[in-house]
Coordinates of C-alpha atoms in Angstrom, one line a residue:
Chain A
X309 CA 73.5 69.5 -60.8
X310 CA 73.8 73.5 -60.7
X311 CA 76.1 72.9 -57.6
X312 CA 78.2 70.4 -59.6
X313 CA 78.3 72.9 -62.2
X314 CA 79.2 75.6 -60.6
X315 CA 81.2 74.3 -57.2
X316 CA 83.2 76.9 -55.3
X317 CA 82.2 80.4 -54.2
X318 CA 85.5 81.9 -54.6
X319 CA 86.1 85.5 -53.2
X320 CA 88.7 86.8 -55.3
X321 CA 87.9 89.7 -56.8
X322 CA 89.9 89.2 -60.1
X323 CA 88.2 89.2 -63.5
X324 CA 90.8 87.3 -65.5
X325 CA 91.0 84.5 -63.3
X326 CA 92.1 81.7 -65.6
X327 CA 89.0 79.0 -66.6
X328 CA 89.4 76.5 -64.8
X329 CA 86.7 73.5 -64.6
X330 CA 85.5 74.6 -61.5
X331 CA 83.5 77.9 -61.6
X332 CA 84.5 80.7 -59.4
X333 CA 81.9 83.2 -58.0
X334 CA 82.1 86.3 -57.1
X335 CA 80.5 87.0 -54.0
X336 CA 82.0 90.4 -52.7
X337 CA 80.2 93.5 -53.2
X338 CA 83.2 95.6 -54.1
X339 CA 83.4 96.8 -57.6
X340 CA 86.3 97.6 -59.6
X341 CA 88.8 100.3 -58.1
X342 CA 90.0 101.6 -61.6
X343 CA 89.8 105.2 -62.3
X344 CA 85.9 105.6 -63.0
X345 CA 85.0 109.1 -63.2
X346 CA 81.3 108.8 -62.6
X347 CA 79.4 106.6 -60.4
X348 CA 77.1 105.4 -62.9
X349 CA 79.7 103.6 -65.4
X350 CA 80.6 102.2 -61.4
X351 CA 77.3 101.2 -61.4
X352 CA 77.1 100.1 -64.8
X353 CA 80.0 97.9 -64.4
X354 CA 79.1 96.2 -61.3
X355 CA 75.8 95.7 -62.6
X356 CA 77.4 94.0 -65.9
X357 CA 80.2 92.2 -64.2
X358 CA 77.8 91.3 -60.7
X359 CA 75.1 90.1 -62.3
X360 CA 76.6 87.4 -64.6
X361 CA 79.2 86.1 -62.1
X362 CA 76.4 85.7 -59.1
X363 CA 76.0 82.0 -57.6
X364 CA 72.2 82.5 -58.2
X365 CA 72.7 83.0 -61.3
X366 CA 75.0 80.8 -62.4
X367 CA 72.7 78.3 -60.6
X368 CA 69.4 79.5 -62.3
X369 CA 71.0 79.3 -66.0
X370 CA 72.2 76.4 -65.3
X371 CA 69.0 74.5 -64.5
X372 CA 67.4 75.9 -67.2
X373 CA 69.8 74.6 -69.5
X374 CA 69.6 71.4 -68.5
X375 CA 65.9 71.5 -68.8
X376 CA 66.2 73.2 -72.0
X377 CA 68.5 70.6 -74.0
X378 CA 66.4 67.9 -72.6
X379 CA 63.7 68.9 -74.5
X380 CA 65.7 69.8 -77.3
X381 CA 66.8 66.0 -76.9
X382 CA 63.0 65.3 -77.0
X383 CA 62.1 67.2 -80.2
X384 CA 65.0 66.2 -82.1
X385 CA 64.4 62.4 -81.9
X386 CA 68.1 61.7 -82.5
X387 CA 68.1 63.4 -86.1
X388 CA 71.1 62.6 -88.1
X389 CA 73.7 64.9 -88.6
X390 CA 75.2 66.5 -85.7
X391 CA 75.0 70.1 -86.9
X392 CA 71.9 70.4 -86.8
X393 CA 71.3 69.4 -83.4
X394 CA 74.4 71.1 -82.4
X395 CA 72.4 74.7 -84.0
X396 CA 69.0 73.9 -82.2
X397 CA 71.3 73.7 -79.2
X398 CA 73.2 76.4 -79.5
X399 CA 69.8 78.4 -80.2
X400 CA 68.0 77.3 -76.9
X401 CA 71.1 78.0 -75.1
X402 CA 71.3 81.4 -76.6
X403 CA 67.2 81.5 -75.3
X404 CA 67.9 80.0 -72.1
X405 CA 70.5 83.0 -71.9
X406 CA 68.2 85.8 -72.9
X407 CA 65.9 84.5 -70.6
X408 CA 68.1 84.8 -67.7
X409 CA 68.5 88.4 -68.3
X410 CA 65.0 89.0 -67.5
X411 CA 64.6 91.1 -70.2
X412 CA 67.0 94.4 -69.1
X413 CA 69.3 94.2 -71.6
X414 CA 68.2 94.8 -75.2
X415 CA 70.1 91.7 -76.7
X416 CA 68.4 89.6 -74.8
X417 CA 64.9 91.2 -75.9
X418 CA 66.2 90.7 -79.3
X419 CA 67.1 86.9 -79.1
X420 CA 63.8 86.0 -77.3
X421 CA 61.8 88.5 -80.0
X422 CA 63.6 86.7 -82.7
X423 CA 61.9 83.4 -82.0
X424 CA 58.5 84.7 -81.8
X425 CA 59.0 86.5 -85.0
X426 CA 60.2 82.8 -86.6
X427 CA 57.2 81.2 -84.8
X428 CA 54.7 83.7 -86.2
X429 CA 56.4 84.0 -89.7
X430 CA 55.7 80.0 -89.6
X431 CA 52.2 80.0 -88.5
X432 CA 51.3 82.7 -91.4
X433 CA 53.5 80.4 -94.0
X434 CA 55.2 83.7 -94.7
X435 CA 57.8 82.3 -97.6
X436 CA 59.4 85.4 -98.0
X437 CA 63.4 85.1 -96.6
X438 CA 64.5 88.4 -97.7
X439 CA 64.6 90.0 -93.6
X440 CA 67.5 92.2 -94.8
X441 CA 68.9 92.6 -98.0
X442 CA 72.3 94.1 -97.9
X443 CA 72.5 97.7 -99.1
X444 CA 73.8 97.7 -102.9
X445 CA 77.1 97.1 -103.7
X446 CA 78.0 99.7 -106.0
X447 CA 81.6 101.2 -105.7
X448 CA 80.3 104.8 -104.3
X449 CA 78.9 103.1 -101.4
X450 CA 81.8 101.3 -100.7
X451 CA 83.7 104.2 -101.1
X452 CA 81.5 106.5 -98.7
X453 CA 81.6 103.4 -96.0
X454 CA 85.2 103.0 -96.1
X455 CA 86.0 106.5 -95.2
X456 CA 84.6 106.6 -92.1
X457 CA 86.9 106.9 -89.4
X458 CA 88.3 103.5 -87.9
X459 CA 86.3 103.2 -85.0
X460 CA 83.3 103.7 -86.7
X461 CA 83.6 100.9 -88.6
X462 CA 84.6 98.8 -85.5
X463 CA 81.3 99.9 -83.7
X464 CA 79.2 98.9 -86.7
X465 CA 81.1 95.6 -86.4
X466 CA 80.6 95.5 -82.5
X467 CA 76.7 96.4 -83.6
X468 CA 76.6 93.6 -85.8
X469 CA 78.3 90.8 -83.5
X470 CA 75.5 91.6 -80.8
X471 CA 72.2 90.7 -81.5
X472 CA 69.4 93.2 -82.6
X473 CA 72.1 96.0 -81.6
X474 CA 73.0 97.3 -85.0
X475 CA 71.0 100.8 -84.8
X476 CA 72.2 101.5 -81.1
X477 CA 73.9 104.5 -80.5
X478 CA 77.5 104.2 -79.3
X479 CA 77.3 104.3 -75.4
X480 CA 74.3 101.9 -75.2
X481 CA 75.9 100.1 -77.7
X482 CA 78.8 99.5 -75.2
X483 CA 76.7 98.7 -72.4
X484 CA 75.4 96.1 -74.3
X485 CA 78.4 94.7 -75.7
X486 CA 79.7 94.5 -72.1
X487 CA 76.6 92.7 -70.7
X488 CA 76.7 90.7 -73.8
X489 CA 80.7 89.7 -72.8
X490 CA 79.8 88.5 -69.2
X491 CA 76.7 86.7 -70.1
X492 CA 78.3 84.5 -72.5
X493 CA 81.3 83.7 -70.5
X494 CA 78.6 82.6 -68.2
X495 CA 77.2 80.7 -70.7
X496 CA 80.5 79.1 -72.2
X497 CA 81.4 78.2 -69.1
X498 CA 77.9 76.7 -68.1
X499 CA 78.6 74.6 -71.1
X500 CA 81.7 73.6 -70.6
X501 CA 81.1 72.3 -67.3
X502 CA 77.9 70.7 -68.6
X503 CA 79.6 69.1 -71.3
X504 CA 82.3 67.3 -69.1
X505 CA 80.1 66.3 -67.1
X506 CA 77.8 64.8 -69.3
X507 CA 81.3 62.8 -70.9
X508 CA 82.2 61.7 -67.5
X509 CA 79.3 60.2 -66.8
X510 CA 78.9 58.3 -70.2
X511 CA 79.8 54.8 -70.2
X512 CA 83.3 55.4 -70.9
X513 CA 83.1 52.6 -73.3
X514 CA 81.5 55.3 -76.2
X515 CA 84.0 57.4 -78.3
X516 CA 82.8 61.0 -78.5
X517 CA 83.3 62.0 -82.1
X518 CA 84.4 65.7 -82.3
X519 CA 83.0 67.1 -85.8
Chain B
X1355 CA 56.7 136.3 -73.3
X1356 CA 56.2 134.2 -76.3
X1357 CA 59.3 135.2 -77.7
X1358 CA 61.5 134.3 -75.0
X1359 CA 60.0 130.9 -74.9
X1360 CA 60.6 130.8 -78.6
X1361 CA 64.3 132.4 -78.0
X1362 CA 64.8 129.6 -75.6
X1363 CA 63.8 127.1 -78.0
X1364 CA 61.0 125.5 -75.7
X1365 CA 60.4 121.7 -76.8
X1366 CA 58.3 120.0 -74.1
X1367 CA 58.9 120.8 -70.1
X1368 CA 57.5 124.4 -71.0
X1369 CA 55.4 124.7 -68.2
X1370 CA 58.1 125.0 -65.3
X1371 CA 59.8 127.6 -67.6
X1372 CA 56.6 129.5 -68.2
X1373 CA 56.3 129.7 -64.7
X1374 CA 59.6 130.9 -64.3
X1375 CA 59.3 133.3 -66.5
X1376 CA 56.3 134.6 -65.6
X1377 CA 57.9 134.6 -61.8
X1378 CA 60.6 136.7 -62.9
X1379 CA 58.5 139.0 -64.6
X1380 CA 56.7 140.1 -61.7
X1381 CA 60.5 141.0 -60.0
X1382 CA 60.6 143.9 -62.4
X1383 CA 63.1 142.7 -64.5
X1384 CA 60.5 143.1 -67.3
X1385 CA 62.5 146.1 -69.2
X1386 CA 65.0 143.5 -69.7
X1387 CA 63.3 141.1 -71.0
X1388 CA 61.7 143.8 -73.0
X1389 CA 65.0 144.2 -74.8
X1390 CA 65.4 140.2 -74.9
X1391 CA 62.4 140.8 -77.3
X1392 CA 63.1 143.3 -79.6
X1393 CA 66.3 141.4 -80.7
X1394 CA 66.9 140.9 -84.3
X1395 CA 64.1 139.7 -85.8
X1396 CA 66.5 136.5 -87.0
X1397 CA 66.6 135.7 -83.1
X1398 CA 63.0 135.1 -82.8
X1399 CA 63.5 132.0 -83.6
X1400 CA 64.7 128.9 -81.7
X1401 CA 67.6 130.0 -79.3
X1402 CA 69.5 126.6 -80.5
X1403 CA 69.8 128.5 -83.8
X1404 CA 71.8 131.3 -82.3
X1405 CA 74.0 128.3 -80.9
X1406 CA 74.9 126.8 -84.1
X1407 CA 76.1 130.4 -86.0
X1408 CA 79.9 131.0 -85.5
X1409 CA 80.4 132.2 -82.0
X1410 CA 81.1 135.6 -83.2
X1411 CA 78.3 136.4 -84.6
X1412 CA 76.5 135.5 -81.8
X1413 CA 78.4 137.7 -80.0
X1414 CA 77.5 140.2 -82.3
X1415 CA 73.7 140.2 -81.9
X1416 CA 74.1 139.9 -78.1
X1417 CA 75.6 143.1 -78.0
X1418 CA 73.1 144.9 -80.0
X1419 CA 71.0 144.8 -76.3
X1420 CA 72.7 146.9 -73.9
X1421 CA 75.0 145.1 -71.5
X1422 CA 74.5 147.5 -68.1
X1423 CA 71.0 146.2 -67.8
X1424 CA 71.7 142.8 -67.0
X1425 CA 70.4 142.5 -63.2
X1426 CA 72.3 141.9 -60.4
X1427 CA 70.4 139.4 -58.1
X1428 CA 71.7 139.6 -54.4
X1429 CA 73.4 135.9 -54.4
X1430 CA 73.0 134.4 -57.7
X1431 CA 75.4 135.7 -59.1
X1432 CA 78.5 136.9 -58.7
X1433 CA 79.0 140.3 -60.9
X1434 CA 82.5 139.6 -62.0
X1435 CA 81.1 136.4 -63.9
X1436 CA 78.8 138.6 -65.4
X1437 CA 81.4 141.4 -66.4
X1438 CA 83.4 138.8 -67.9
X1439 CA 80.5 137.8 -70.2
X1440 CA 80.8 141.4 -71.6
X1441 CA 77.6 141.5 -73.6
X1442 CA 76.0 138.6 -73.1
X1443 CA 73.0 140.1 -71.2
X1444 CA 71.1 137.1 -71.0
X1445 CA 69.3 137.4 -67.5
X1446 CA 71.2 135.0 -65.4
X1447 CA 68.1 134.4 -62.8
X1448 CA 66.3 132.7 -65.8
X1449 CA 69.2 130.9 -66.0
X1450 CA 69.3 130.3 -61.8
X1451 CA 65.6 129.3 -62.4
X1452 CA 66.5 127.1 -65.0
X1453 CA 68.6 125.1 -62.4
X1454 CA 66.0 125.0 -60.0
X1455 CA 63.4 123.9 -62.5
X1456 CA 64.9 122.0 -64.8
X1457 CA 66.4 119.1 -62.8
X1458 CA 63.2 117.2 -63.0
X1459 CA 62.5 117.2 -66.4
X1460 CA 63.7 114.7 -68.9
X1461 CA 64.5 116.0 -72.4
X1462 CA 66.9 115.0 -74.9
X1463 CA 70.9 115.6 -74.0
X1464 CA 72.6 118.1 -76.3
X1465 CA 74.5 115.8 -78.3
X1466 CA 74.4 116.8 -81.9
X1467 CA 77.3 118.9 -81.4
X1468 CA 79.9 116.0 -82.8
X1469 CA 79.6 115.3 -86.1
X1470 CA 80.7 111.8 -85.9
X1471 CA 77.6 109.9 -84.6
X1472 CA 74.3 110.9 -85.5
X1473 CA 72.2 112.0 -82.7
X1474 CA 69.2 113.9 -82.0
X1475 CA 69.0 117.8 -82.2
X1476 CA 70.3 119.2 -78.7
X1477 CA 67.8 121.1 -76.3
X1478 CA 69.1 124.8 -75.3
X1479 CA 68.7 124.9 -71.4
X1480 CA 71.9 123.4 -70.5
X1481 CA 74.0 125.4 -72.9
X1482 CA 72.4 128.2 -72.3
X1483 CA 73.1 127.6 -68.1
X1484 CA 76.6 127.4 -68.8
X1485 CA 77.1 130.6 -71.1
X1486 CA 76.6 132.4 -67.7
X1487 CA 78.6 130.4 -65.6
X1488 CA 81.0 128.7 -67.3
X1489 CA 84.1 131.7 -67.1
X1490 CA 83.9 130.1 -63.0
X1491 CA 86.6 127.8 -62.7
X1492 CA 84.6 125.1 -61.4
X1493 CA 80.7 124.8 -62.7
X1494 CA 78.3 122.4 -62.8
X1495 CA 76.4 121.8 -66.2
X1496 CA 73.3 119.4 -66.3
X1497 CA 73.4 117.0 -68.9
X1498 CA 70.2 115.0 -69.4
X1499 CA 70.9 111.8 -70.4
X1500 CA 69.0 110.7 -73.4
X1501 CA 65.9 108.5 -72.6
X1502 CA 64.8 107.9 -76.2
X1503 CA 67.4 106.1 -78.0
X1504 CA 68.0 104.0 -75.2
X1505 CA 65.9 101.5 -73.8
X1506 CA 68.4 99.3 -71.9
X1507 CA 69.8 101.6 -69.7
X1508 CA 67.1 102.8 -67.7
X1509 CA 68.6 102.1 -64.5
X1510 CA 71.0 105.1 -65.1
X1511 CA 68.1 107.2 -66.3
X1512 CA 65.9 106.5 -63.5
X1513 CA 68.4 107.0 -60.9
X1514 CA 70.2 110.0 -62.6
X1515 CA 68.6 112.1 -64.5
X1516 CA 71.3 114.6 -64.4
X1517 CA 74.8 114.0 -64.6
X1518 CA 76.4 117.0 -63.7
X1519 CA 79.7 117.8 -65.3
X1520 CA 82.8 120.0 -64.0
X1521 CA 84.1 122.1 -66.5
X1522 CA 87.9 121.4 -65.4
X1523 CA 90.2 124.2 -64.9
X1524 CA 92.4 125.5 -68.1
X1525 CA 89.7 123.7 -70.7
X1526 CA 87.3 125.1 -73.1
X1527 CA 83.6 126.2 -71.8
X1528 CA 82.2 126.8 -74.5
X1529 CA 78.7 124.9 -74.6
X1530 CA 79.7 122.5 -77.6
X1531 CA 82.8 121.5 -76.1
X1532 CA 81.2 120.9 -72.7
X1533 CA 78.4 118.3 -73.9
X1534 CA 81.1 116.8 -75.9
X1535 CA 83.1 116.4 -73.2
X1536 CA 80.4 115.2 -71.5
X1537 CA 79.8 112.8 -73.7
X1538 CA 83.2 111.9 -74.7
X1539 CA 83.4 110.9 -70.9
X1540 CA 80.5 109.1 -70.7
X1541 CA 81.9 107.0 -73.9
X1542 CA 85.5 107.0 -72.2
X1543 CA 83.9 105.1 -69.2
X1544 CA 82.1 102.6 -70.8
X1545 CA 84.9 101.8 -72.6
X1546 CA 87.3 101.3 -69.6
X1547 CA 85.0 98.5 -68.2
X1548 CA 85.0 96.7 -71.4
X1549 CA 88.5 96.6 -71.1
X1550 CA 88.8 95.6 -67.7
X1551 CA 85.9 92.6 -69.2
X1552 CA 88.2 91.5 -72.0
X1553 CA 91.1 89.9 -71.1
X1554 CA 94.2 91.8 -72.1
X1555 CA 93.3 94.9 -72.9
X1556 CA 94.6 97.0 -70.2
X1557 CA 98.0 97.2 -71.9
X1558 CA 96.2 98.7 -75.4
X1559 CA 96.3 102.2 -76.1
X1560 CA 93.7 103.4 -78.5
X1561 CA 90.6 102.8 -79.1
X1562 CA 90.7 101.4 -82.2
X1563 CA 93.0 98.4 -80.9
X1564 CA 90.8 97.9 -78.2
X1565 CA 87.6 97.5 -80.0
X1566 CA 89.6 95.4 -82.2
X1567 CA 90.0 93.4 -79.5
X1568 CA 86.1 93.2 -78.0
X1569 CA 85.5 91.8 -81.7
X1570 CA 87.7 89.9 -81.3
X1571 CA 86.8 88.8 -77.9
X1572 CA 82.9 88.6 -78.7
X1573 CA 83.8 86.4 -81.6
X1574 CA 85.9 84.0 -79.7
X1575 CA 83.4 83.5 -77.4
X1576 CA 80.7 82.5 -80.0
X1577 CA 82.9 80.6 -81.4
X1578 CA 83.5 78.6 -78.4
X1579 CA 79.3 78.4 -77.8
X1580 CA 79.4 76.4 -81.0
X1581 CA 81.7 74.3 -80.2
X1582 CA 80.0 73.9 -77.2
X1583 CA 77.0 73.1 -78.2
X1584 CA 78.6 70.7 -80.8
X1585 CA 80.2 68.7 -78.0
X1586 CA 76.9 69.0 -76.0
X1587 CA 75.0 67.4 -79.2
X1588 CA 77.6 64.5 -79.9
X1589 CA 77.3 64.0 -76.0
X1590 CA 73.9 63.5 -75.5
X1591 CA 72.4 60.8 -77.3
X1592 CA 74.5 58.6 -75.1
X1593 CA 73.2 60.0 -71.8
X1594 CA 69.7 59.0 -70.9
X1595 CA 67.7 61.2 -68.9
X1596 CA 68.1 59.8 -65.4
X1597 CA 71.2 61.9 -64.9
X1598 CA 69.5 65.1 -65.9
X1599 CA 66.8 63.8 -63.4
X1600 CA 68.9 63.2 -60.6
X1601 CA 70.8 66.0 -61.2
X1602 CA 67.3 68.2 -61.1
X1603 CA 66.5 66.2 -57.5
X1604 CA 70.0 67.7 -56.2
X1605 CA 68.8 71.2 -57.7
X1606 CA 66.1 71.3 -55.9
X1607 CA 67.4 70.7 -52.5
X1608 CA 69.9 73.7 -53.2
X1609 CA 67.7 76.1 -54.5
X1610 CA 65.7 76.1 -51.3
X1611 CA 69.0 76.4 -49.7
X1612 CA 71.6 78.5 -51.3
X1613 CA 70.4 82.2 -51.8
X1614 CA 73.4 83.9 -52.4
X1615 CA 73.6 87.2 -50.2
X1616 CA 74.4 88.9 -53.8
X1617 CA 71.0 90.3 -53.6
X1618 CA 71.8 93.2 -56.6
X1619 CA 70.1 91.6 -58.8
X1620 CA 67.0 90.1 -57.2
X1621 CA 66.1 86.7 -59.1
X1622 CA 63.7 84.9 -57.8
X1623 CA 63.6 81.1 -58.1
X1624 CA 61.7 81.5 -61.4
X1625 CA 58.4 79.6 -61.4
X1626 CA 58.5 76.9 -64.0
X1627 CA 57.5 78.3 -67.1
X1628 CA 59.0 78.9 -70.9
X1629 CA 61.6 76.5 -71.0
X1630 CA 60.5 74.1 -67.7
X1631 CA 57.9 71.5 -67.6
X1632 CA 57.2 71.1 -63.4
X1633 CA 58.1 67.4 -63.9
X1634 CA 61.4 67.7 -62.3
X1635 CA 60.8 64.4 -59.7
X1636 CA 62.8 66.1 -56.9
X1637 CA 62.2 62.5 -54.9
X1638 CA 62.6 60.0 -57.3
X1639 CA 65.0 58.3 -59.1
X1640 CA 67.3 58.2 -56.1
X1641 CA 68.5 54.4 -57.2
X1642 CA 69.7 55.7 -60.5
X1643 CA 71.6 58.4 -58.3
X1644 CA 73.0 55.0 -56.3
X1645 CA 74.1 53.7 -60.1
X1646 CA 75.7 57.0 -61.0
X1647 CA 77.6 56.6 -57.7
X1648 CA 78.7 53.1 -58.2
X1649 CA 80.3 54.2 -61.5
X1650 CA 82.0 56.4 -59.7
X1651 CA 82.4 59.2 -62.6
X1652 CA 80.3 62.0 -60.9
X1653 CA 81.6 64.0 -58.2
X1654 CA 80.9 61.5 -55.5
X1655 CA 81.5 63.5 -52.5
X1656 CA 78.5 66.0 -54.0
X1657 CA 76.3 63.8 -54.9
X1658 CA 76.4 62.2 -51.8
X1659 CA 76.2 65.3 -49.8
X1660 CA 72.7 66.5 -51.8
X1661 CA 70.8 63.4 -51.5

């Protein structure tokens, strides 16, 4: 399966190759040329770029995933509407993702730590939703959060958009928004891959209704 | 003694400096140190203090100790430097022990000197390095890079404690501007790879525009895990499980097989556990394989090659 999913080892070195169905892997050990001054944003970036782009992992995710949404299949029992299934999907893949990154990154910690929180907030029948109630809406506020500068507000954004990164300080919040970025390429195009599969090899008689 | 670890604004890591101290004591340089002491009773507290008053009026109370007593150690360093500094008479072989004795410990990085992003209050040593050296074209400032707000990049912390910084030719030295360059840098980087990660953004100046675009980019690519997993959920009722299965079998025979020579990041064929139940039949099922084949919808050439 994982070598269906992920077929060629490709050597190119390029970033922006285009997606196409079959996955290309990196392989070379050479790391960006562009101007990095020090050798650890070199390192950080080949660790970030390397590590999400490897044929191991590619293969190892994409196993897991498998395994993952058949059990999601299991535990689902064919409910009804499609969203739902499509969120408890989209949740394990997120786990199955977090999981890959063996726990270096902190979004990854996060997601995973997430879970157990839900799991343990449903054993103690905890009914209170309230995680985070938004900060009050008066006009002052608003005021005092507009006017910082531009890119402040853009990194509280970024903070936002990647999982239990919102009190991060700005250049570990960029490392994390960069592993973030290659590990979910990864994963979209894990899915991708999974996905045609899985709809060429349904009976081709069944018409796949797109919600 | 006390009061120059108080002037120095000792956190943790004291001991090395005590022992520095105490080292340098013993060359006779105690009458200067003598005068370190009876400085303005405003200066017996921490040294970072003296760092955050207007420059000038630092200048000030450095003068108030006399300037021709600073101590000339046979290679440390070179005396014009030290003329240059006027009347800073801050002994520069505390300093030089500094550098020796400093490199191992790891404290807080003196970044509280923007006023943009909140960060915790900045240690003395390396500013207080760099006030002797930094008239030298070319000098070397250690930077400790911060090991308690981040917990995700240990790898650079582990392998790097210091990151020393050249103060380039024709820019400011003074200490703020050094660790904001240093940190402005360290920023800078990071944000290059993210550009070269999202697609397009090598053409965008600013970086406003180009965080616009990792947004943008981050959302996208939720986005398109949604869809995704939409697709995967409308897909899969109509699949039974043999394919999964047979697709395990041919998993198995490449994970024995294929270990990538990328070994940076060492992962290990992960025993089965979390998300895997060991009931992967690696063997069986090899006549559904045969019914996938007749169908003729997989990639046959694969398939036939695994099993």
């Amino acid at each position: 399966m994982v070598d269906s999913l992920f077929p060629t080892i490709d050597t190119t070195d390029d970033v922006a190759s285009p997606e196409s169905r079959r996955k290309r892997r990196r392989i070379s050990e050479t790391s960006k040329e562009a101007a990095e001054s020090s050798s650890e944003a070199q390192r950080i970036n080949e660790e970030s770029s390397k590590r999400w782009r490897t044929n191991r992992v590619q293969q190892i995710y994409a196993s897991k995933l498998i395994e993952a949404l058949r059990r999601v299949r299991q535990r689902s029992n064919d409910a009804g509407k499609i969203t739902s299934v499509a969120r408890e999907i989209r949740d394990t893949a997120d786990r199955v993702l977090a999981a890959s990154a063996r726990g270096t990154s902190r979004w990854s910690r996060s997601i995973l730590a997430a879970r157990v929180r839900a799991c343990l907030k449903k054993h103690k029948k905890a009914k209170s939703k309230g995680t985070r109630k938004p900060r009050k809406d008066t006009a002052a506020e608003r005021r005092r959060v507009e006017k910082l500068p531009a890119v402040e507000r853009k990194l509280k954004i970024l903070g936002r958009l990647v999982p239990g990164c919102r009190k991060v300080d700005v250049p570990n919040l960029l490392d994390e928004a960069s592993d973030y970025i290659a590990a979910l390429e990864m994963q979209v195009r894990a899915m991708e891959s999974l996905a045609e599969l899985l709809a060429a090899a349904a009976p081709p008689s069944t018409t796949l209704t797109r919600p | 003694m006390n009061h120059l670890n108080q002037l120095f604004g000792v956190s943790s890591g004291a001991g090395p400096y005590r022992d520095a101290v105490t080292g340098l004591e013993s060359l006779n340089f105690s009458d200067e140190i003598q005068q370190l002491v009876t400085m303005p009773p405003e200066n017996t507290g921490s040294f970072t203090a003296l760092l955050e008053m207007p420059a000038t009026q630092a200048m000030e109370l450095f003068t108030s100790s006399s300037p021709a007593t600073v101590p000339r150690i046979a290679g440390d360093i070179s005396p014009p430097t030290l003329h240059l500094y006027g009347s800073l008479n801050f002994p520069p072989a505390i300093a030089a022990e500094q550098n020796g004795n400093f490199s191992g410990d790891g404290e807080s990085v003196p970044s509280s000197f923007s006023e943009r992003v909140k960060s915790e209050p900045d240690d003395s040593y390396p500013t207080v390095e760099n006030q002797n050296h930094n008239k030298r074209k070319t000098r070397g400032k250690k930077v400790k890079s911060s090991t308690k707000k981040n917990k995700s990049s240990e790898e650079e912390s582990e392998k790097l404690p210091y990151v020393h910084v050249r103060a380039r030719r024709g820019q400011a030295t003074n200490n703020h501007s050094l660790a904001e360059r240093a940190r402005r840098e360290k920023i800078n980087a990071r944000m290059k790879l993210l550009q070269e990660l999202v697609p397009g953004c090598d053409k965008i100046q600013g970086t406003a525009l180009v965080l616009d675009e990792i947004i943008n980019h981050v959302q996208t690519l939720q986005n398109q895990v949604e869809m995704l997993s939409m697709r995967l959920a409308a897909v899969n009722p109509r699949i039974d499980f043999n394919l999964d299965s047979i697709l395990a079998s041919q998993n198995g025979s490449l994970m024995d097989g294929s270990f990538n020579g990328e070994a940076y990041h060492q992962m290990q064929q992960w025993p089965l556990d979390g998300y895997h139940q060991p009931e992967w039949g690696r063997e069986e099922d090899h006549h559904q394989a045969h019914f996938l084949m007749g169908s003729g919808t997989l990639h046959p050439n694969q398939v036939k090659m695994e099993l």
